[in-house]
XYZ file of C-alpha atoms in Angstrom:
427
model
C 0.004 0.068 -0.026
C 1.469 3.289 -1.156
C 0.522 7.089 -0.982
C 0.431 7.147 -4.471
C -2.216 4.245 -4.744
C -4.206 6.086 -1.950
C -4.063 9.079 -3.904
C -5.164 7.484 -7.031
C -8.050 5.757 -5.496
C -9.163 9.072 -3.969
C -8.850 11.000 -7.306
C -10.660 8.027 -9.326
C -13.558 8.281 -6.672
C -13.835 12.141 -7.046
C -13.673 11.959 -10.883
C -16.608 9.370 -10.964
C -18.533 11.637 -8.527
C -17.737 14.774 -10.177
C -20.715 14.632 -12.517
C -22.858 14.897 -9.522
C -21.629 18.536 -8.785
C -22.081 19.169 -12.562
C -25.504 17.990 -12.746
C -26.415 19.861 -9.611
C -25.109 23.029 -11.135
C -27.003 22.679 -14.246
C -30.161 21.591 -12.045
C -29.852 24.920 -10.125
C -29.894 27.239 -13.264
C -31.463 25.163 -15.787
C -34.613 23.152 -16.479
C -33.658 20.092 -18.483
C -36.007 18.607 -21.112
C -37.253 14.920 -20.478
C -35.799 13.734 -23.760
C -32.162 14.848 -22.723
C -32.585 13.282 -19.233
C -33.781 10.080 -20.557
C -31.122 9.703 -23.017
C -28.313 10.309 -20.523
C -29.778 8.081 -17.925
C -30.309 5.294 -20.592
C -26.852 5.504 -21.745
C -25.452 5.587 -18.264
C -27.498 2.603 -17.605
C -25.943 0.642 -20.597
C -22.586 1.456 -19.416
C -23.163 0.438 -15.930
C -24.640 -2.798 -17.188
C -21.431 -3.236 -19.139
C -19.055 -2.479 -16.344
C -21.071 -4.718 -14.133
C -20.468 -7.569 -16.410
C -16.779 -7.009 -17.256
C -15.443 -5.129 -14.349
C -17.271 -7.201 -11.498
C -18.818 -10.121 -12.338
C -16.081 -11.804 -14.892
C -13.181 -11.030 -12.583
C -15.003 -12.343 -9.465
C -16.016 -15.535 -11.263
C -12.427 -16.140 -12.250
C -10.951 -15.611 -8.932
C -13.568 -17.166 -6.632
C -16.269 -18.997 -8.551
C -19.984 -18.603 -8.647
C -20.899 -18.733 -5.104
C -19.399 -15.391 -4.087
C -21.413 -13.937 -6.770
C -24.552 -15.395 -5.633
C -24.218 -14.464 -2.221
C -22.968 -10.819 -2.890
C -25.442 -9.968 -5.506
C -28.349 -11.224 -3.259
C -27.024 -9.311 -0.134
C -26.108 -6.186 -2.025
C -29.547 -5.964 -3.762
C -31.443 -6.488 -0.498
C -29.251 -4.057 1.391
C -29.639 -1.304 -1.041
C -33.396 -1.824 -1.469
C -33.798 -1.833 2.457
C -31.841 1.283 2.785
C -33.303 3.251 0.001
C -37.160 2.631 1.199
C -36.081 3.849 4.767
C -34.259 6.984 3.361
C -37.390 7.697 0.956
C -39.777 7.467 4.093
C -37.410 10.160 5.801
C -37.846 12.352 3.065
C -35.353 11.446 0.262
C -37.820 10.319 -2.219
C -37.328 13.386 -4.361
C -33.850 12.532 -5.449
C -35.333 10.548 -8.293
C -37.951 10.701 -10.575
C -39.014 6.936 -9.953
C -38.831 7.174 -6.224
C -41.027 10.209 -6.460
C -43.387 8.350 -8.441
C -43.615 5.578 -5.806
C -43.722 7.778 -2.778
C -46.558 9.671 -4.506
C -48.589 6.642 -5.414
C -48.180 5.354 -1.800
C -49.100 8.583 -0.260
C -52.074 8.818 -2.689
C -52.997 5.233 -1.876
C -53.277 6.227 1.820
C -55.514 9.092 0.838
C -57.693 7.120 -1.402
C -58.310 4.384 1.141
C -59.583 6.871 3.875
C -61.932 8.606 1.291
C -63.091 5.167 0.139
C -64.011 4.092 3.681
C -66.079 7.397 4.220
C -67.819 7.197 0.767
C -68.602 3.431 0.771
C -72.449 4.024 1.658
C -72.946 6.664 -1.100
C -75.616 5.526 -3.552
C -73.551 6.070 -6.779
C -70.475 4.594 -5.523
C -71.550 1.273 -3.844
C -71.790 -0.653 -7.232
C -68.746 0.746 -8.978
C -65.923 -1.544 -9.792
C -62.904 -1.112 -7.191
C -60.884 0.241 -9.941
C -63.075 2.984 -10.845
C -63.600 3.819 -7.214
C -59.944 4.418 -6.739
C -59.674 6.473 -9.687
C -62.359 8.823 -8.412
C -61.389 9.292 -5.043
C -58.296 11.607 -5.474
C -60.510 14.092 -7.034
C -63.218 14.365 -4.164
C -62.690 17.433 -1.808
C -64.133 17.203 1.975
C -66.432 19.901 2.843
C -68.040 20.718 6.081
C -70.902 23.067 6.421
C -73.118 24.351 9.150
C -76.871 24.375 9.532
C -78.429 27.020 7.221
C -75.701 27.050 4.715
C -76.804 27.387 0.924
C -75.023 24.654 -1.011
C -76.992 25.101 -4.298
C -78.706 28.236 -5.401
C -81.766 28.157 -8.016
C -80.902 29.686 -11.310
C -77.226 29.844 -10.745
C -74.586 28.173 -12.822
C -73.471 24.850 -11.208
C -69.749 23.934 -10.654
C -69.772 21.140 -8.092
C -71.362 17.808 -7.638
C -71.997 16.615 -4.090
C -71.998 13.519 -1.942
C -73.517 13.361 1.444
C -71.493 11.647 4.178
C -73.040 12.865 7.210
C -76.102 15.295 7.939
C -79.225 16.292 6.039
C -80.357 18.918 3.475
C -83.461 20.389 2.275
C -84.132 20.612 -1.434
C -86.236 23.908 -2.210
C -87.810 24.783 -5.554
C -89.679 28.112 -6.009
C -88.968 28.632 -2.442
C -90.925 25.557 -1.366
C -89.258 22.255 0.208
C -89.887 19.599 -2.302
C -87.288 16.822 -0.879
C -84.836 16.158 1.929
C -81.706 14.226 1.314
C -79.466 12.487 3.726
C -76.413 10.474 4.016
C -75.567 8.408 0.861
C -77.391 10.786 -1.486
C -76.088 12.911 -4.264
C -76.936 16.429 -5.778
C -75.708 18.821 -8.337
C -75.183 16.675 -11.215
C -78.162 17.739 -13.290
C -76.739 21.219 -13.719
C -73.382 19.653 -14.834
C -74.768 17.296 -17.092
C -76.879 19.697 -19.290
C -74.896 22.899 -18.648
C -78.044 24.704 -17.582
C -78.470 26.627 -14.173
C -79.248 24.950 -10.998
C -82.930 23.704 -11.110
C -83.266 23.773 -7.234
C -81.706 25.285 -3.853
C -80.272 22.883 -1.686
C -79.831 24.331 2.160
C -78.203 22.307 4.966
C -80.715 21.234 7.501
C -78.094 20.187 9.872
C -74.200 20.214 10.105
C -73.095 18.329 7.166
C -69.953 16.407 6.149
C -69.667 16.327 2.040
C -67.337 15.353 -0.607
C -67.245 17.886 -3.428
C -66.193 17.375 -7.137
C -65.412 20.027 -9.529
C -67.241 20.279 -12.802
C -63.795 19.640 -14.664
C -63.002 16.363 -12.584
C -66.693 15.556 -12.701
C -66.436 15.462 -16.642
C -63.194 13.445 -16.371
C -64.865 10.859 -13.936
C -67.834 10.295 -16.287
C -65.370 9.646 -19.354
C -63.433 7.144 -17.380
C -66.428 5.543 -15.540
C -69.287 4.172 -17.406
C -70.576 2.707 -14.224
C -70.716 5.965 -12.638
C -72.593 7.392 -15.606
C -75.500 4.827 -15.231
C -75.606 5.278 -11.538
C -76.034 9.101 -11.842
C -78.759 8.655 -14.492
C -80.723 6.211 -12.150
C -80.280 8.610 -9.505
C -81.550 11.591 -11.209
C -84.445 9.717 -12.533
C -85.679 9.076 -9.152
C -84.886 12.763 -8.156
C -87.066 14.024 -11.233
C -90.142 12.296 -10.283
C -90.317 15.106 -7.613
C -90.194 17.871 -10.174
C -93.142 19.165 -12.162
C -91.421 18.233 -15.686
C -93.217 16.028 -18.222
C -92.237 12.332 -17.853
C -91.837 12.201 -21.425
C -89.287 15.169 -21.369
C -87.401 13.387 -18.407
C -87.039 10.071 -20.476
C -85.753 11.884 -23.594
C -83.149 13.790 -21.662
C -81.977 10.546 -20.015
C -81.551 8.792 -23.104
C -79.787 11.718 -24.445
C -77.524 11.937 -21.652
C -76.979 8.308 -21.364
C -75.795 8.274 -25.183
C -73.448 11.177 -24.801
C -71.798 9.516 -21.737
C -71.455 6.231 -23.540
C -70.087 7.929 -26.676
C -67.125 9.594 -24.316
C -66.265 6.383 -22.598
C -62.505 5.324 -22.480
C -61.251 2.106 -21.419
C -58.222 3.180 -19.825
C -58.242 4.621 -16.421
C -55.473 7.382 -16.263
C -54.663 8.843 -12.947
C -53.334 12.561 -13.460
C -51.026 14.067 -10.981
C -52.690 16.674 -8.693
C -50.331 19.686 -8.767
C -51.310 20.611 -5.028
C -50.645 17.058 -3.719
C -47.307 17.346 -5.807
C -46.310 20.690 -4.141
C -47.148 19.102 -0.587
C -44.859 16.405 -1.281
C -42.048 18.510 -2.244
C -42.431 20.629 0.941
C -42.299 17.343 2.966
C -38.906 16.244 1.172
C -35.849 16.591 3.403
C -32.478 17.913 1.511
C -30.289 16.165 3.885
C -32.125 12.638 3.130
C -31.809 13.314 -0.514
C -28.083 13.805 -0.127
C -28.069 10.686 2.196
C -29.814 8.619 -0.303
C -27.705 9.725 -3.420
C -24.566 8.784 -1.222
C -25.906 5.384 -0.575
C -26.703 5.209 -4.556
C -22.803 5.831 -4.981
C -21.072 4.011 -2.017
C -21.009 0.773 -4.149
C -19.892 2.227 -7.297
C -17.036 4.280 -5.208
C -16.089 1.224 -3.584
C -15.484 -0.749 -6.595
C -13.534 2.282 -8.136
C -11.400 1.830 -5.037
C -11.009 -1.933 -5.299
C -10.125 -1.437 -9.167
C -7.521 1.218 -8.241
C -5.727 -1.415 -5.886
C -5.504 -3.945 -8.582
C -3.076 -1.798 -10.573
C -5.231 -0.712 -13.493
C -7.515 2.294 -14.017
C -11.175 1.020 -14.756
C -12.237 3.584 -17.591
C -15.510 1.569 -18.438
C -16.580 1.625 -14.741
C -15.517 5.275 -14.071
C -17.352 6.363 -17.425
C -20.375 4.570 -16.491
C -20.518 6.065 -12.840
C -19.751 9.483 -14.175
C -22.671 9.313 -16.784
C -24.990 7.841 -14.370
C -24.359 10.291 -11.747
C -25.294 13.329 -14.149
C -29.033 13.039 -14.440
C -29.532 11.982 -10.832
C -27.959 15.108 -9.533
C -29.652 17.014 -12.091
C -33.192 16.218 -11.115
C -32.193 16.131 -7.411
C -30.963 19.651 -7.446
C -34.193 20.870 -9.197
C -36.400 19.111 -6.704
C -34.400 20.626 -3.896
C -34.679 23.965 -5.405
C -38.579 23.602 -5.510
C -38.345 22.552 -1.828
C -36.899 25.627 -0.898
C -33.021 25.158 -0.555
C -30.966 28.023 -1.628
C -28.168 27.802 -4.511
C -25.385 27.796 -2.275
C -26.590 24.919 -0.018
C -27.444 22.719 -2.768
C -24.022 23.081 -4.450
C -22.444 22.712 -0.917
C -24.268 19.431 -0.282
C -23.376 17.906 -3.495
C -19.641 19.128 -3.416
C -19.787 17.350 0.004
C -21.105 14.102 -1.537
C -18.420 14.186 -4.034
C -15.620 14.328 -1.460
C -17.457 11.547 0.607
C -17.361 9.422 -2.700
C -13.540 9.775 -2.916
C -13.130 8.646 0.836
C -15.427 5.697 -0.125
C -12.939 5.005 -2.929
C -10.196 4.917 -0.339
C -12.119 2.451 1.804
C -12.438 0.296 -1.107
C -8.799 0.303 -1.700
C -8.000 -0.378 1.982
C -10.556 -3.436 1.689
C -8.655 -4.903 -1.275
C -5.216 -4.347 -0.084
C -6.004 -5.764 3.596
C -8.679 -8.446 3.197
C -8.565 -12.111 1.837
C -9.500 -12.663 -1.758
C -12.695 -14.498 -1.089
C -13.838 -11.707 1.031
C -12.844 -9.026 -1.508
C -14.757 -10.898 -4.190
C -17.809 -10.964 -2.111
C -17.655 -7.489 -1.470
C -17.206 -6.643 -5.084
C -20.327 -8.943 -5.854
C -22.125 -7.133 -2.908
C -21.567 -3.713 -4.541
C -22.619 -5.291 -8.065
C -25.958 -6.385 -6.550
C -26.487 -2.911 -5.121
C -25.741 -1.168 -8.476
C -28.032 -3.714 -10.306
C -30.842 -3.030 -7.768
C -30.247 0.741 -8.287
C -30.587 0.180 -12.100
C -33.583 -1.788 -11.838
C -35.557 0.245 -9.480
C -34.736 3.757 -10.735
C -32.548 4.748 -13.480
C -34.015 2.198 -16.115
C -37.725 2.757 -15.240
C -37.167 6.517 -14.959
C -35.319 6.530 -18.461
C -38.336 4.394 -19.928
C -40.647 6.814 -18.564
C -39.267 9.990 -19.722
C -38.350 8.723 -23.258
C -40.326 5.689 -23.957
C -39.029 3.127 -26.543
C -36.346 5.470 -27.789
C -34.229 4.836 -24.943
C -33.461 1.402 -26.243
C -30.701 2.638 -28.477
C -29.158 4.703 -25.967
C -28.814 1.837 -23.615
C -27.391 -0.219 -26.539
C -24.993 2.478 -27.351
C -23.810 2.807 -23.683
C -23.445 -0.989 -23.244
C -21.326 -1.276 -26.458
C -19.111 1.767 -25.445
C -18.625 0.270 -22.016
C -17.640 -3.090 -23.502
C -15.210 -1.720 -26.117
C -13.396 0.187 -23.319
C -13.328 -2.890 -20.871
C -12.086 -5.031 -23.810
C -8.939 -3.455 -23.682
C -7.914 -5.118 -20.501
C -9.996 -8.277 -20.336
């Protein structure tokens, strides 16, 4: 072990992580395009796959056989997955789009479950398929009103559809009470369906708990949920029995509304992201947890760089793969930290700190390679390889495909071939 070898390991670790600072710097001042991020991540994924195959898997197999690979890859993948899940729960989810997406879906699922429990007795919800109920729930806004408050005013434009969870309301037409509604019933859909002013006034008879659906979301729900459209038609038909309209006119209107709804039905139920929810999740993210999560992502890579430095050759393929893969991660993470309110100096300072820590991780990898029996070194290298594969499978590759679609295939292939070309010089 020499001072020059330690210095080389540290410099190589710094070099591999230097793209974190570069990506963070651009993320603070520039809003990157999705296609650019997708191409870089896909290319980096390809080079990392090549590096894992030729810089880790083949050397470990030649030196120690298959068992260290099996143990190391399984343990490394498990450790990486467990640690990153913990960090995400502590606010580090914003460091990558894929982890942000997972956290958003989990957070939304908790909200959806609570809403579904509260509206289970609503007449138009009871017979909906589970998938349609879950698609509707995120758009429902809870509303509390006191006795005597006006919920709908006869003759005014309609903007909301209501579901009654608790309490009672009176329906007035021409200032006369024509009906009373209670838990499980709905109102306000007629005006939204026809585009005409409210046909009656609805006043809270007691304190009430309701869920409110805006007209824009109401239209989307009917597009996604044919069962909801039929349920509203039946509910509307029953309510119109209390009105003075002609029964023939009612039936003609119902047929027309049903046909319009059927014509608009789409088979795919797409859940759009609510900007308000996303802003709330950004505020809940923790810059320190983001950095710790990124460091966990880079510890296996830096350790392998240090181990390679100790073997007497400069791992260009692996360094290139690490450099490219770190860039888009820091780019998107810095943008998210900026949205969360972190200052530019704070963001850049944190990423410079991560880069330096990666250098020390490379030194640790060099020490491990120099002072540990060959079998344990092989297991450590395989453990790092498993962690890197877990990172690729859970974040980089899904995120690249989500941003760029099938076009990322060619970037991944090019990255893999470049990694192979560089690695082949010392295979």
